[in-house]
Amino acid sequence: MSDPTDHFPELTARIAALEAERALTLRLAQTDSLTGLLNRGAFTSALCERLEAEGAGPLSLFVIDVDRLKHLNDTLGHHAGDLMLTEIGARLRADAGRDELMARLGGHEFAVISTVEDVGPRAQRLVDILTRPLSIYGRTVTLEVAVGVASHPADAGDAIDLQRFADLALHRVKLRGGARRWSAFDAELRAQAEQRRTLEADLRRAIAEGEIEPWFQPVINSDDGRIVGVEVLARWRHPARGLLLPGAFVPMAEELDLIGRIDEAVFEAACASAAPWVEEGLIDTLSCNVSPRNLVDPAFARKLMRRLARTDLPPTALVVEITETFLLQDMTLARRHIERLAARGIQVALDDFGTGYSNLRALMNLPIQALKLDLSLIADLGRDTRVSRLVGAMLHAARNLGVNIVAEGVENEAQALFLRAAGCDRMQGYWFARPMPGPEMEVMLRAPAPRQIPTSLAHLRLRRA
Ligand code: C2E
Ligand code: CA
Ligand code: CA
């Protein structure tokens, strides 16, 4: 029997048109509109399909990061960035080998699935084609490219691991810098990945079991050497690895979205310890650090105030330390947080000040009580006369603007003397005291006689009023 549509040419044409339309819609849904490459969703499905296909042979995933795009957007406008992306798409498509799939994963991240056996030359070729100079609005632009590779089945069995491992290889290229712009997953990265996995499981357990504890470092009044406050710093008392500093777990906690729970736990424990110290007049303030990851929450200030209300610490005794870099990243949100906190009497200090190139005058429109001079500046005092002059000028400006300055990382007498002479209000650093557990801090705060510190200068002694 013949196909009934043979007799209805109009119907046949209509069906063909609908099918074409459906195919187009499907293709559009799978395509990144700017570059014409696959988008992330379509790429991930394709990768999974290829890995699950019966008798799937070896294949490699190349992830590509193109730097300078943001810079290009900022200097030449978004249209320039779009032109660049279009050009990257065209170059990748023109270079695609048989069986290869090319995608834009988002932002300035691209990916290629390939069955080439020798990944090195393929990766290098990707670098070469993408770093060829390009002219945009009459300007010659060269992009910075990094490529990470992981292979199936040699490195990983499934799509998730393959992507994770290629990302790790990419990360290593960016971290190392240098001329070679690609890297393949290897034994060194595998060991790192395994260590991270153990650490992750460990960190979740540690938070649940209260192994993250608050340590305290005194903040000294420069005029009389009195302890006027403490800053709480997180420490992880690890059952096997000993005491871990924040550098060993905070970045990972941020990546895993666990930092909120750490900050919360540290905050609550610190408030419990410090509330009686404030109540008895042993200190005026408790300073807490907040991760930028928690600050991006628009409800941050409200949540913090609710948590504070459950403790015995008065709002006026709390100093929230926000880093200068976060402030510069999102001035509008930072201003909202700072104003909300200030309205309740909570103080805000700008941490790591001097690392982010903010404009002192612009800052003065914010209700900020203190700037904490970054320890890298203090370390260079006396070593580099330009830094000494810069710090002197900052202190002078801050005094005129009526904001307090706290110097962090004061490690020797010369630094302390310089800072004091230049009018720095408060200091913190190993020379006065290292961070210590709560009970030790308490002993120091209650000590009847001033603690002996290695200085000939009585006026800089660490003592209570
Ligand atoms: P930060 O807020 O800038 O803290 C000052 C860091 O300098 C602390 O390092 C402190 O131990 C160290 N320090 C103090 N005096 C001196 C000195 O004289 N010389 C030198 N070289 N260093 C000194 P730590 O405890 O390792 O903390 C590192 C960073 O981790 C902190 O930098 C802070 O940004 C972050 N952090 C600490 N605790 C927490 C926390 O509970 N939550 C969050 N989100 N971040 C935290
Ligand atoms: Ca701090
Ligand atoms: Ca700091």
Short mmCIF file of C-alpha atoms and ligand atoms in Angstrom, two decimals:
data_model
loop_
_atom_site.label_atom_id
_atom_site.label_comp_id
_atom_site.label_asym_id
_atom_site.label_seq_id
_atom_site.Cartn_x
_atom_site.Cartn_y
_atom_site.Cartn_z
CA MET A 1 0.00 0.00 0.00
CA SER A 2 1.30 3.43 -0.85
CA ASP A 3 1.95 6.08 1.79
CA PRO A 4 -1.29 8.05 2.25
CA THR A 5 0.60 11.35 2.30
CA ASP A 6 1.62 10.70 -1.33
CA HIS A 7 -1.84 11.77 -2.20
CA PHE A 8 -1.72 14.93 -0.17
CA PRO A 9 1.28 17.00 -1.29
CA GLU A 10 0.23 19.89 0.93
CA LEU A 11 0.19 17.68 4.01
CA THR A 12 3.63 16.30 3.12
CA ALA A 13 5.05 19.80 2.82
CA ARG A 14 3.45 20.83 6.12
CA ILE A 15 4.94 17.82 7.95
CA ALA A 16 8.37 18.51 6.47
CA ALA A 17 8.16 22.15 7.56
CA LEU A 18 7.13 21.16 11.10
CA GLU A 19 9.98 18.69 11.31
CA ALA A 20 12.47 21.27 10.11
CA GLU A 21 11.12 23.71 12.65
CA ARG A 22 11.41 21.15 15.42
CA ALA A 23 14.97 20.34 14.39
CA LEU A 24 15.82 24.04 14.41
CA THR A 25 14.26 24.58 17.85
CA LEU A 26 16.17 21.59 19.15
CA ARG A 27 19.40 22.86 17.65
CA LEU A 28 18.86 26.33 19.07
CA ALA A 29 18.20 24.86 22.51
CA GLN A 30 21.52 23.02 22.29
CA THR A 31 23.57 25.83 20.83
CA ASP A 32 25.37 28.74 22.40
CA SER A 33 23.92 31.65 20.44
CA LEU A 34 27.08 33.75 20.35
CA THR A 35 29.56 31.15 19.18
CA GLY A 36 27.38 28.55 17.46
CA LEU A 37 29.09 25.87 19.59
CA LEU A 38 27.22 23.39 21.79
CA ASN A 39 26.09 24.84 25.10
CA ARG A 40 26.91 23.31 28.46
CA GLY A 41 23.76 21.20 28.76
CA ALA A 42 24.04 19.70 25.30
CA PHE A 43 27.75 19.12 25.74
CA THR A 44 27.33 17.28 29.03
CA SER A 45 24.62 15.04 27.53
CA ALA A 46 26.82 14.32 24.53
CA LEU A 47 29.76 13.47 26.78
CA CYS A 48 27.64 11.08 28.87
CA GLU A 49 26.21 9.46 25.74
CA ARG A 50 29.64 8.88 24.30
CA LEU A 51 30.96 7.41 27.52
CA GLU A 52 27.98 5.11 27.90
CA ALA A 53 27.90 4.01 24.28
CA GLU A 54 28.56 0.34 23.84
CA GLY A 55 32.25 -0.27 23.23
CA ALA A 56 33.14 3.36 23.81
CA GLY A 57 36.79 3.75 22.89
CA PRO A 58 39.23 6.12 24.55
CA LEU A 59 38.30 9.77 24.50
CA SER A 60 39.72 12.93 26.00
CA LEU A 61 38.13 16.02 27.43
CA PHE A 62 39.92 19.33 26.91
CA VAL A 63 38.72 22.28 28.97
CA ILE A 64 39.83 25.70 27.83
CA ASP A 65 39.91 28.93 29.79
CA VAL A 66 40.32 32.21 27.98
CA ASP A 67 41.61 35.00 30.16
CA ARG A 68 41.58 38.73 29.48
CA LEU A 69 37.99 38.56 28.24
CA LYS A 70 36.85 40.38 31.31
CA HIS A 71 39.58 42.93 30.79
CA LEU A 72 38.45 43.31 27.19
CA ASN A 73 34.84 43.83 28.27
CA ASP A 74 35.92 46.43 30.79
CA THR A 75 38.18 48.39 28.49
CA LEU A 76 36.54 48.13 25.08
CA GLY A 77 32.94 47.41 26.11
CA HIS A 78 30.76 44.32 26.00
CA HIS A 79 30.45 44.34 22.26
CA ALA A 80 34.22 43.79 21.98
CA GLY A 81 33.92 40.81 24.33
CA ASP A 82 31.11 39.40 22.18
CA LEU A 83 33.19 39.81 19.03
CA MET A 84 36.03 37.96 20.68
CA LEU A 85 33.75 35.10 21.73
CA THR A 86 32.35 34.84 18.22
CA GLU A 87 35.88 34.67 16.88
CA ILE A 88 36.87 31.98 19.37
CA GLY A 89 33.81 29.98 18.27
CA ALA A 90 34.78 30.36 14.61
CA ARG A 91 38.38 29.31 15.26
CA LEU A 92 37.34 26.26 17.25
CA ARG A 93 34.78 25.19 14.64
CA ALA A 94 37.29 25.61 11.83
CA ASP A 95 39.77 23.48 13.73
CA ALA A 96 37.39 20.68 14.75
CA GLY A 97 38.67 17.28 13.72
CA ARG A 98 36.59 14.28 12.73
CA ASP A 99 34.49 13.06 15.69
CA GLU A 100 35.32 16.13 17.75
CA LEU A 101 32.68 18.10 19.65
CA MET A 102 33.24 21.72 20.60
CA ALA A 103 31.32 23.65 23.24
CA ARG A 104 31.14 26.88 25.15
CA LEU A 105 30.52 25.92 28.75
CA GLY A 106 29.72 29.50 29.75
CA GLY A 107 31.57 32.78 30.39
CA HIS A 108 35.09 32.31 29.09
CA GLU A 109 35.16 28.53 29.38
CA PHE A 110 35.19 26.20 26.39
CA ALA A 111 35.55 22.45 25.94
CA VAL A 112 36.43 19.88 23.31
CA ILE A 113 35.78 16.13 23.25
CA SER A 114 38.26 14.34 21.04
CA THR A 115 39.43 10.83 20.28
CA VAL A 116 43.01 11.84 19.43
CA GLU A 117 45.52 9.48 20.95
CA ASP A 118 48.27 11.97 21.60
CA VAL A 119 46.69 14.72 23.71
CA GLY A 120 49.81 16.93 23.96
CA PRO A 121 49.99 18.12 20.36
CA ARG A 122 46.20 18.53 20.25
CA ALA A 123 46.24 20.70 23.38
CA GLN A 124 49.12 22.77 22.04
CA ARG A 125 47.23 23.31 18.78
CA LEU A 126 44.23 24.62 20.69
CA VAL A 127 46.52 27.03 22.49
CA ASP A 128 48.11 28.11 19.22
CA ILE A 129 44.91 28.82 17.34
CA LEU A 130 43.35 30.71 20.23
CA THR A 131 46.38 32.85 20.99
CA ARG A 132 46.74 34.12 17.43
CA PRO A 133 46.38 37.90 17.67
CA LEU A 134 43.11 39.43 16.65
CA SER A 135 42.16 42.93 15.71
CA ILE A 136 39.19 44.48 17.49
CA TYR A 137 38.24 48.10 16.82
CA GLY A 138 41.69 48.58 15.32
CA ARG A 139 43.40 47.28 18.46
CA THR A 140 45.48 44.10 18.41
CA VAL A 141 44.35 41.81 21.18
CA THR A 142 46.07 38.61 22.32
CA LEU A 143 44.21 36.32 24.67
CA GLU A 144 45.72 34.29 27.45
CA VAL A 145 44.69 30.68 27.10
CA ALA A 146 44.99 27.67 29.40
CA VAL A 147 43.97 24.09 28.59
CA GLY A 148 43.47 21.12 30.93
CA VAL A 149 43.01 17.55 29.70
CA ALA A 150 41.71 14.33 31.21
CA SER A 151 41.18 11.04 29.37
CA HIS A 152 38.79 8.14 29.50
CA PRO A 153 39.36 5.39 30.55
CA ALA A 154 42.96 6.06 31.64
CA ASP A 155 42.10 8.84 34.13
CA ALA A 156 38.40 8.58 34.82
CA GLY A 157 35.41 6.35 34.17
CA ASP A 158 32.54 8.81 34.25
CA ALA A 159 31.70 12.28 33.02
CA ILE A 160 31.77 13.90 36.45
CA ASP A 161 35.30 12.73 37.26
CA LEU A 162 36.47 13.47 33.75
CA GLN A 163 35.31 17.08 34.06
CA ARG A 164 36.68 17.43 37.58
CA PHE A 165 40.08 16.07 36.58
CA ALA A 166 40.33 18.20 33.44
CA ASP A 167 39.48 21.22 35.62
CA LEU A 168 42.22 20.28 38.08
CA ALA A 169 44.74 20.09 35.23
CA LEU A 170 43.55 23.46 33.97
CA HIS A 171 43.82 24.96 37.42
CA ARG A 172 47.43 23.78 37.63
CA VAL A 173 48.31 25.55 34.37
CA LYS A 174 46.88 28.81 35.70
CA LEU A 175 48.56 28.40 39.05
CA ARG A 176 51.99 27.67 37.61
CA GLY A 177 51.91 30.29 34.89
CA GLY A 178 54.85 30.06 32.53
CA ALA A 179 55.10 29.37 28.83
CA ARG A 180 53.47 25.95 28.67
CA ARG A 181 49.76 26.65 28.54
CA TRP A 182 48.35 23.13 28.79
CA SER A 183 48.52 20.30 31.25
CA ALA A 184 47.17 16.75 31.42
CA PHE A 185 45.82 15.00 34.49
CA ASP A 186 48.49 12.80 36.08
CA ALA A 187 49.54 10.94 39.22
CA GLU A 188 50.41 14.14 41.06
CA LEU A 189 46.94 15.57 40.46
CA ARG A 190 45.33 12.25 41.33
CA ALA A 191 47.07 12.26 44.70
CA GLN A 192 45.87 15.83 45.26
CA ALA A 193 42.32 14.93 44.26
CA GLU A 194 42.28 11.99 46.65
CA GLN A 195 43.65 14.09 49.46
CA ARG A 196 40.94 16.66 48.84
CA ARG A 197 38.25 14.03 48.89
CA THR A 198 39.41 12.74 52.26
CA LEU A 199 39.70 16.29 53.52
CA GLU A 200 36.18 17.07 52.38
CA ALA A 201 34.67 14.12 54.24
CA ASP A 202 36.82 15.06 57.20
CA LEU A 203 35.69 18.69 57.18
CA ARG A 204 32.00 17.77 57.19
CA ARG A 205 32.61 15.50 60.15
CA ALA A 206 34.73 18.12 61.93
CA ILE A 207 32.01 20.75 61.71
CA ALA A 208 29.42 18.33 63.02
CA GLU A 209 31.67 17.27 65.89
CA GLY A 210 32.81 20.74 66.88
CA GLU A 211 36.48 20.35 65.98
CA ILE A 212 36.58 23.88 64.56
CA GLU A 213 37.26 26.17 67.47
CA PRO A 214 37.71 29.88 68.05
CA TRP A 215 41.16 31.19 68.90
CA PHE A 216 41.75 34.76 69.94
CA GLN A 217 44.38 37.38 69.21
CA PRO A 218 44.53 40.57 71.29
CA VAL A 219 44.14 43.99 69.71
CA ILE A 220 46.30 46.54 71.49
CA ASN A 221 45.71 50.22 72.11
CA SER A 222 48.86 51.94 70.81
CA ASP A 223 48.80 54.70 73.41
CA ASP A 224 49.07 52.59 76.53
CA GLY A 225 49.54 48.99 75.41
CA ARG A 226 46.19 47.92 76.86
CA ILE A 227 44.28 45.04 75.31
CA VAL A 228 41.13 46.68 73.99
CA GLY A 229 39.70 43.87 71.94
CA VAL A 230 40.19 40.42 70.49
CA GLU A 231 39.88 39.04 66.99
CA VAL A 232 38.55 35.53 66.67
CA LEU A 233 40.45 33.26 64.26
CA ALA A 234 39.26 29.77 63.38
CA ARG A 235 41.43 26.72 64.13
CA TRP A 236 40.72 23.11 63.29
CA ARG A 237 41.88 20.68 65.95
CA HIS A 238 42.28 17.71 63.64
CA PRO A 239 42.50 14.35 65.43
CA ALA A 240 45.29 13.03 63.15
CA ARG A 241 46.89 16.08 61.56
CA GLY A 242 47.06 18.34 64.57
CA LEU A 243 46.12 21.97 64.62
CA LEU A 244 45.22 23.38 61.19
CA LEU A 245 45.26 27.06 60.24
CA PRO A 246 42.45 28.61 58.18
CA GLY A 247 44.64 28.56 55.07
CA ALA A 248 44.40 24.75 55.12
CA PHE A 249 40.60 24.56 55.23
CA VAL A 250 38.84 27.91 54.65
CA PRO A 251 39.36 27.98 50.85
CA MET A 252 38.03 24.44 50.56
CA ALA A 253 35.14 25.18 52.89
CA GLU A 254 34.28 28.12 50.64
CA GLU A 255 34.35 25.96 47.54
CA LEU A 256 32.17 23.30 49.17
CA ASP A 257 29.76 25.88 50.54
CA LEU A 258 30.56 24.85 54.10
CA ILE A 259 32.02 28.20 55.13
CA GLY A 260 28.62 29.46 56.30
CA ARG A 261 28.47 26.73 58.91
CA ILE A 262 32.06 27.32 59.97
CA ASP A 263 31.55 31.07 60.38
CA GLU A 264 28.38 30.38 62.34
CA ALA A 265 30.03 27.86 64.66
CA VAL A 266 33.06 30.09 65.25
CA PHE A 267 30.82 33.11 65.80
CA GLU A 268 28.64 31.39 68.37
CA ALA A 269 31.53 29.87 70.30
CA ALA A 270 33.44 33.18 70.23
CA CYS A 271 30.46 35.14 71.49
CA ALA A 272 29.97 32.68 74.33
CA SER A 273 33.62 33.11 75.41
CA ALA A 274 33.86 36.85 74.86
CA ALA A 275 30.50 38.02 76.28
CA PRO A 276 31.68 37.71 79.90
CA TRP A 277 34.97 39.48 79.03
CA VAL A 278 32.99 42.40 77.64
CA GLU A 279 30.56 42.33 80.53
CA GLU A 280 33.43 42.55 83.03
CA GLY A 281 35.13 45.32 81.10
CA LEU A 282 38.19 43.19 80.21
CA ILE A 283 37.77 44.08 76.52
CA ASP A 284 35.62 46.46 74.50
CA THR A 285 35.22 44.53 71.27
CA LEU A 286 35.14 41.11 69.64
CA SER A 287 36.08 41.13 65.94
CA CYS A 288 34.79 38.41 63.62
CA ASN A 289 35.78 37.54 60.06
CA VAL A 290 33.12 36.93 57.45
CA SER A 291 33.75 35.06 54.24
CA PRO A 292 32.82 36.88 51.01
CA ARG A 293 30.80 33.76 50.26
CA ASN A 294 28.46 34.64 53.12
CA LEU A 295 28.40 38.33 52.28
CA VAL A 296 26.84 37.74 48.87
CA ASP A 297 23.70 36.64 50.70
CA PRO A 298 21.41 39.72 50.65
CA ALA A 299 20.01 38.61 54.02
CA PHE A 300 23.47 38.43 55.62
CA ALA A 301 22.99 41.36 58.03
CA ARG A 302 19.56 40.22 59.18
CA LYS A 303 20.79 36.66 59.80
CA LEU A 304 23.83 37.87 61.70
CA MET A 305 21.71 40.09 63.94
CA ARG A 306 19.36 37.24 64.66
CA ARG A 307 22.29 35.04 65.62
CA LEU A 308 23.80 37.80 67.75
CA ALA A 309 20.51 38.23 69.60
CA ARG A 310 20.81 34.62 70.81
CA THR A 311 24.12 35.43 72.53
CA ASP A 312 24.92 37.68 75.49
CA LEU A 313 27.21 39.94 73.48
CA PRO A 314 25.90 43.51 73.12
CA PRO A 315 25.76 44.67 69.45
CA THR A 316 28.07 47.60 70.20
CA ALA A 317 30.82 45.16 71.22
CA LEU A 318 30.81 43.35 67.89
CA VAL A 319 33.13 44.30 65.02
CA VAL A 320 32.42 42.62 61.70
CA GLU A 321 35.50 42.44 59.48
CA ILE A 322 34.75 42.70 55.77
CA THR A 323 37.60 42.50 53.28
CA GLU A 324 38.41 45.42 51.07
CA THR A 325 38.24 43.16 48.02
CA PHE A 326 34.63 42.22 48.73
CA LEU A 327 33.73 45.87 49.12
CA LEU A 328 35.26 46.66 45.73
CA GLN A 329 33.53 43.68 44.12
CA ASP A 330 30.02 44.68 45.08
CA MET A 331 29.87 48.16 46.53
CA THR A 332 26.04 48.31 46.49
CA LEU A 333 25.54 45.12 48.47
CA ALA A 334 28.43 45.89 50.82
CA ARG A 335 26.95 49.33 51.53
CA ARG A 336 23.58 47.79 52.33
CA HIS A 337 25.11 45.30 54.78
CA ILE A 338 27.29 47.92 56.41
CA GLU A 339 24.45 50.41 56.83
CA ARG A 340 22.14 47.78 58.30
CA LEU A 341 24.77 46.63 60.79
CA ALA A 342 25.68 50.21 61.69
CA ALA A 343 22.00 51.02 62.34
CA ARG A 344 22.07 48.40 65.10
CA GLY A 345 25.29 49.69 66.58
CA ILE A 346 27.45 46.89 65.18
CA GLN A 347 30.84 48.16 64.02
CA VAL A 348 32.36 47.35 60.68
CA ALA A 349 36.08 47.21 59.95
CA LEU A 350 37.62 46.94 56.53
CA ASP A 351 40.04 43.99 56.57
CA ASP A 352 43.20 43.58 54.49
CA PHE A 353 43.13 47.28 53.70
CA GLY A 354 45.77 48.43 51.25
CA THR A 355 45.53 45.37 49.02
CA GLY A 356 42.57 46.46 46.93
CA TYR A 357 43.34 50.01 45.80
CA SER A 358 40.16 51.52 47.14
CA ASN A 359 39.73 55.20 47.32
CA LEU A 360 39.88 56.44 50.90
CA ARG A 361 37.46 59.26 50.21
CA ALA A 362 34.84 56.98 48.67
CA LEU A 363 35.08 54.77 51.76
CA MET A 364 34.30 57.68 53.99
CA ASN A 365 30.73 57.76 52.76
CA LEU A 366 30.27 54.43 54.50
CA PRO A 367 29.76 54.03 58.25
CA ILE A 368 33.04 52.14 58.72
CA GLN A 369 34.78 52.46 62.09
CA ALA A 370 38.18 51.04 61.29
CA LEU A 371 40.58 50.12 58.53
CA LYS A 372 42.85 47.17 59.15
CA LEU A 373 46.15 47.77 57.40
CA ASP A 374 47.14 44.57 55.69
CA LEU A 375 50.09 42.72 57.15
CA SER A 376 51.97 42.79 53.84
CA LEU A 377 52.26 46.56 54.25
CA ILE A 378 53.45 46.26 57.83
CA ALA A 379 56.03 43.64 56.81
CA ASP A 380 57.54 46.11 54.34
CA LEU A 381 57.77 48.93 56.87
CA GLY A 382 61.35 49.92 57.35
CA ARG A 383 62.40 47.64 54.47
CA ASP A 384 60.98 49.82 51.76
CA THR A 385 60.92 53.55 52.37
CA ARG A 386 58.11 54.01 49.86
CA VAL A 387 55.88 51.69 51.89
CA SER A 388 56.79 53.53 55.08
CA ARG A 389 55.81 56.79 53.43
CA LEU A 390 52.59 55.30 52.06
CA VAL A 391 51.57 53.95 55.46
CA GLY A 392 52.43 57.30 57.03
CA ALA A 393 50.22 59.06 54.48
CA MET A 394 47.36 56.60 54.99
CA LEU A 395 47.48 57.13 58.75
CA HIS A 396 47.51 60.86 58.28
CA ALA A 397 44.53 60.76 55.91
CA ALA A 398 42.58 58.37 58.13
CA ARG A 399 43.11 60.64 61.13
CA ASN A 400 41.77 63.61 59.20
CA LEU A 401 38.77 61.58 58.13
CA GLY A 402 38.10 60.40 61.67
CA VAL A 403 38.45 56.67 61.11
CA ASN A 404 40.51 54.31 63.27
CA ILE A 405 43.43 52.39 61.89
CA VAL A 406 44.42 48.96 63.14
CA ALA A 407 47.80 47.64 62.00
CA GLU A 408 47.94 43.88 61.59
CA GLY A 409 50.97 41.63 61.69
CA VAL A 410 53.19 43.77 63.91
CA GLU A 411 56.18 41.50 64.47
CA ASN A 412 58.84 43.70 65.94
CA GLU A 413 59.53 46.72 68.04
CA ALA A 414 60.65 48.89 65.13
CA GLN A 415 57.32 48.42 63.39
CA ALA A 416 55.40 49.13 66.58
CA LEU A 417 57.37 52.30 67.21
CA PHE A 418 56.99 53.54 63.65
CA LEU A 419 53.23 52.93 63.71
CA ARG A 420 52.77 54.55 67.07
CA ALA A 421 54.73 57.63 66.05
CA ALA A 422 52.72 57.85 62.84
CA GLY A 423 49.48 57.91 64.87
CA CYS A 424 48.20 54.37 64.40
CA ASP A 425 45.45 53.73 66.97
CA ARG A 426 45.53 49.98 67.39
CA MET A 427 47.92 47.14 66.71
CA GLN A 428 47.79 43.43 66.48
CA GLY A 429 50.61 40.99 65.85
CA TYR A 430 52.97 38.29 67.05
CA TRP A 431 55.13 40.83 68.80
CA PHE A 432 52.30 41.45 71.27
CA ALA A 433 50.68 38.04 71.28
CA ARG A 434 49.97 35.15 68.93
CA PRO A 435 46.45 33.84 68.52
CA MET A 436 45.60 31.51 71.43
CA PRO A 437 42.76 29.27 72.63
CA GLY A 438 39.95 30.82 74.67
CA PRO A 439 41.10 29.63 78.10
CA GLU A 440 44.60 31.06 77.54
CA MET A 441 43.13 34.32 76.34
CA GLU A 442 41.07 34.47 79.47
CA VAL A 443 44.13 33.95 81.68
CA MET A 444 45.94 36.77 79.88
CA LEU A 445 42.96 39.09 80.19
CA ARG A 446 42.62 38.41 83.90
CA ALA A 447 46.33 38.55 84.70
CA PRO A 448 46.79 41.07 87.52
CA ALA A 449 50.24 42.16 86.34
CA PRO A 450 51.16 43.07 82.80
CA ARG A 451 52.57 40.18 80.84
CA GLN A 452 56.25 40.58 80.13
CA ILE A 453 56.95 41.15 76.49
CA PRO A 454 60.42 41.44 74.99
CA THR A 455 60.69 45.18 74.88
CA SER A 456 62.56 47.89 76.59
CA LEU A 457 59.60 50.19 76.14
CA ALA A 458 57.32 50.21 79.10
CA HIS A 459 54.72 52.24 77.29
CA LEU A 460 54.24 49.47 74.75
CA ARG A 461 53.84 46.76 77.37
CA LEU A 462 50.89 44.52 76.99
CA ARG A 463 48.76 45.37 79.97
CA ARG A 464 45.34 46.08 81.17
CA ALA A 465 44.23 49.48 82.44
P1 C2E B 1 42.98 37.90 58.71
O1 C2E B 1 41.59 38.20 59.12
O2 C2E B 1 43.71 38.95 57.96
O3 C2E B 1 43.72 37.51 60.04
C1 C2E B 1 45.03 37.85 60.35
C2 C2E B 1 45.97 36.70 60.12
O4 C2E B 1 47.29 37.12 60.40
C3 C2E B 1 45.73 35.51 61.05
O5 C2E B 1 46.07 34.35 60.32
C4 C2E B 1 46.74 35.76 62.16
O6 C2E B 1 47.08 34.59 62.85
C5 C2E B 1 47.89 36.28 61.36
N1 C2E B 1 48.79 37.10 62.16
C6 C2E B 1 48.52 37.80 63.26
N2 C2E B 1 49.62 38.45 63.70
C7 C2E B 1 50.60 38.17 62.83
C8 C2E B 1 51.99 38.54 62.73
O7 C2E B 1 52.53 39.28 63.53
N3 C2E B 1 52.67 38.05 61.67
C9 C2E B 1 52.11 37.23 60.75
N4 C2E B 1 52.85 36.81 59.75
N5 C2E B 1 50.82 36.87 60.81
C10 C2E B 1 50.07 37.32 61.85
P2 C2E B 1 45.20 33.04 60.36
O8 C2E B 1 44.67 32.79 61.74
O9 C2E B 1 46.00 31.97 59.70
O10 C2E B 1 43.97 33.42 59.45
C11 C2E B 1 44.13 33.67 58.09
C12 C2E B 1 42.87 34.23 57.50
O11 C2E B 1 41.82 33.28 57.52
C13 C2E B 1 42.33 35.43 58.24
O12 C2E B 1 43.04 36.56 57.82
C14 C2E B 1 40.89 35.42 57.84
O13 C2E B 1 40.73 36.07 56.60
C15 C2E B 1 40.60 33.96 57.65
N6 C2E B 1 39.85 33.46 58.81
C16 C2E B 1 40.26 33.15 60.05
N7 C2E B 1 39.26 32.71 60.81
C17 C2E B 1 38.14 32.76 60.03
C18 C2E B 1 36.75 32.44 60.23
O14 C2E B 1 36.30 32.04 61.32
N8 C2E B 1 35.93 32.61 59.18
C19 C2E B 1 36.37 33.09 57.97
N9 C2E B 1 35.48 33.23 57.00
N10 C2E B 1 37.64 33.39 57.76
C20 C2E B 1 38.52 33.23 58.76
CA CA B 2 40.51 39.74 60.05
CA CA B 3 43.65 41.00 57.55
#
